[in-house]
C-alpha cells in the first residue's frame, strides 16, 4: 500500500514528532498541539538519533525539535533529515534558547521551516504548527489528485 493511499484513508491522522530532552517541554508542546483540535498522532522522543531511526519509512508531517541535544545539535539534525528526506518528511520547527539571529538563519538555510526562541510563545507555536500541518495536508491532497 502506498503512502498516498494510506494518507487518503478516512481515519488518517497526521503525525507530529516532538524531540526534546526535557519532559516538561515535551508536555507543553503536546498540549499546544492538542489545542489545535486536529486529531494528530503525537510521538514524543528525547534522543535525536533514536528519532532519526524511528523516522525511517514513516510519514512525519511536522517535527518540533530542540536545538541543544546530546548527540547532535539542531543544525546537524535538520541537515541529516533533509539529506535523507524523501516524500516521507516535511516540515521542521526548531525551538532554541539561542537568541543569535545568525544561528536562526543557519537553521533556516539548513532546511528548518521555522526557528523559535525558548520558551516558545504558545500562540506563535500553535499558529506556525497549524499552518505547516495544513500545508502538509494540502501537499498530499494535491499529490492524490495528480495520481488520479
Short mmCIF file of C-alpha atoms in Angstrom, two decimals:
data_model
loop_
_atom_site.label_atom_id
_atom_site.label_comp_id
_atom_site.label_asym_id
_atom_site.label_seq_id
_atom_site.Cartn_x
_atom_site.Cartn_y
_atom_site.Cartn_z
CA UNK A 1 0.00 0.00 0.00
CA UNK A 2 1.43 3.41 -0.94
CA UNK A 3 1.83 6.42 1.33
CA UNK A 4 -0.68 8.29 -0.83
CA UNK A 5 -3.38 5.65 -0.43
CA UNK A 6 -2.81 5.47 3.33
CA UNK A 7 -2.96 9.26 3.65
CA UNK A 8 -6.29 9.39 1.81
CA UNK A 9 -7.96 6.97 4.20
CA UNK A 10 -10.82 8.47 6.21
CA UNK A 11 -9.19 7.70 9.55
CA UNK A 12 -5.76 9.06 8.57
CA UNK A 13 -4.10 11.20 11.25
CA UNK A 14 -1.15 13.46 10.60
CA UNK A 15 1.95 12.66 12.64
CA UNK A 16 3.94 15.19 14.64
CA UNK A 17 7.29 14.17 16.13
CA UNK A 18 8.45 16.10 19.23
CA UNK A 19 12.09 15.85 20.28
CA UNK A 20 13.45 17.43 23.45
CA UNK A 21 15.48 16.12 26.38
CA UNK A 22 13.18 17.89 28.86
CA UNK A 23 9.91 16.06 29.51
CA UNK A 24 8.26 19.32 30.63
CA UNK A 25 8.91 20.88 27.23
CA UNK A 26 7.52 17.77 25.51
CA UNK A 27 4.38 18.04 27.65
CA UNK A 28 3.95 21.75 26.89
CA UNK A 29 4.39 21.22 23.15
CA UNK A 30 1.95 18.29 23.27
CA UNK A 31 -0.66 20.48 25.00
CA UNK A 32 -0.18 23.21 22.38
CA UNK A 33 -0.66 20.69 19.56
CA UNK A 34 -3.73 19.17 21.21
CA UNK A 35 -5.24 22.67 21.43
CA UNK A 36 -5.26 22.75 17.61
CA UNK A 37 -8.01 20.07 17.64
CA UNK A 38 -6.59 18.45 14.51
CA UNK A 39 -6.70 14.76 15.58
CA UNK A 40 -2.92 14.39 15.41
CA UNK A 41 -0.74 11.43 16.23
CA UNK A 42 1.90 12.93 18.54
CA UNK A 43 5.13 11.00 19.09
CA UNK A 44 7.50 12.21 21.84
CA UNK A 45 11.20 11.34 21.96
CA UNK A 46 14.21 12.54 23.93
CA UNK A 47 17.01 11.15 21.73
CA UNK A 48 17.60 12.61 18.23
CA UNK A 49 19.46 9.51 17.00
CA UNK A 50 16.58 7.29 18.12
CA UNK A 51 14.18 9.72 16.43
CA UNK A 52 16.09 9.50 13.15
CA UNK A 53 15.97 5.70 13.31
CA UNK A 54 12.25 5.74 14.14
CA UNK A 55 11.52 8.08 11.23
CA UNK A 56 12.88 5.69 8.61
CA UNK A 57 9.99 4.74 6.31
CA UNK A 58 7.46 6.67 8.40
CA UNK A 59 5.34 9.60 7.34
CA UNK A 60 6.07 12.57 9.58
CA UNK A 61 4.17 15.74 8.76
CA UNK A 62 5.83 18.01 11.29
CA UNK A 63 8.86 17.79 13.55
CA UNK A 64 9.30 20.13 16.52
CA UNK A 65 12.78 19.75 17.94
CA UNK A 66 15.09 21.28 20.48
CA UNK A 67 18.36 22.80 19.26
CA UNK A 68 20.69 21.63 22.03
CA UNK A 69 20.72 17.85 22.16
CA UNK A 70 23.29 15.41 23.49
CA UNK A 71 24.26 13.54 20.32
CA UNK A 72 23.90 16.39 17.81
CA UNK A 73 22.76 19.97 17.61
CA UNK A 74 19.69 21.22 15.78
CA UNK A 75 21.61 22.16 12.64
CA UNK A 76 23.12 18.67 12.34
CA UNK A 77 19.69 17.14 12.99
CA UNK A 78 17.97 19.28 10.31
CA UNK A 79 20.77 18.59 7.81
CA UNK A 80 20.56 14.84 8.47
CA UNK A 81 16.79 14.82 7.90
CA UNK A 82 16.97 16.97 4.80
CA UNK A 83 19.79 14.94 3.24
CA UNK A 84 17.78 11.73 3.73
CA UNK A 85 14.45 13.39 3.01
CA UNK A 86 12.01 11.98 0.58
CA UNK A 87 8.23 12.38 0.47
CA UNK A 88 8.03 10.91 3.98
CA UNK A 89 9.26 14.00 5.81
CA UNK A 90 8.25 17.58 5.61
CA UNK A 91 8.36 20.49 7.97
CA UNK A 92 10.70 21.16 10.92
CA UNK A 93 10.34 23.74 13.68
CA UNK A 94 13.44 24.22 15.83
CA UNK A 95 13.00 25.69 19.31
CA UNK A 96 16.14 27.08 20.90
CA UNK A 97 17.30 29.18 23.82
CA UNK A 98 19.87 30.73 21.48
CA UNK A 99 18.77 34.23 20.50
CA UNK A 100 21.54 34.77 17.95
CA UNK A 101 19.93 35.60 14.61
CA UNK A 102 22.82 34.07 12.65
CA UNK A 103 22.08 30.68 14.27
CA UNK A 104 18.40 31.07 13.37
CA UNK A 105 19.35 31.92 9.78
CA UNK A 106 21.70 28.93 9.64
CA UNK A 107 18.85 26.66 10.76
CA UNK A 108 16.52 28.06 8.09
CA UNK A 109 19.26 27.70 5.46
CA UNK A 110 19.79 24.08 6.57
CA UNK A 111 16.11 23.37 5.90
CA UNK A 112 14.15 24.25 9.04
CA UNK A 113 10.73 25.72 8.30
CA UNK A 114 10.81 27.95 11.39
CA UNK A 115 13.07 28.75 14.34
CA UNK A 116 11.56 29.93 17.62
CA UNK A 117 13.26 31.17 20.77
CA UNK A 118 12.61 29.26 24.02
CA UNK A 119 10.31 29.38 25.72
CA UNK A 120 8.23 29.32 22.56
CA UNK A 121 5.21 31.59 22.75
CA UNK A 122 2.15 29.34 22.86
CA UNK A 123 0.12 31.15 20.21
CA UNK A 124 3.10 31.59 17.88
CA UNK A 125 3.99 27.89 18.02
CA UNK A 126 0.32 26.93 17.59
CA UNK A 127 -0.11 29.22 14.56
CA UNK A 128 3.06 28.03 12.84
CA UNK A 129 2.34 24.36 13.56
CA UNK A 130 -1.23 24.69 12.28
CA UNK A 131 -0.09 26.44 9.12
CA UNK A 132 2.60 23.84 8.38
CA UNK A 133 0.22 20.94 9.04
CA UNK A 134 -2.32 22.49 6.66
CA UNK A 135 0.41 22.86 4.01
CA UNK A 136 1.38 19.23 4.50
CA UNK A 137 -2.24 18.11 4.13
CA UNK A 138 -2.70 20.29 1.03
CA UNK A 139 0.51 18.90 -0.49
CA UNK A 140 -0.68 15.32 -0.15
CA UNK A 141 -4.20 16.10 -1.30
CA UNK A 142 -2.82 17.68 -4.46
CA UNK A 143 -0.49 14.70 -4.93
CA UNK A 144 -3.51 12.40 -4.73
CA UNK A 145 -5.32 14.44 -7.37
CA UNK A 146 -2.27 14.19 -9.65
CA UNK A 147 -2.31 10.41 -9.28
CA UNK A 148 -5.95 10.10 -10.35
#
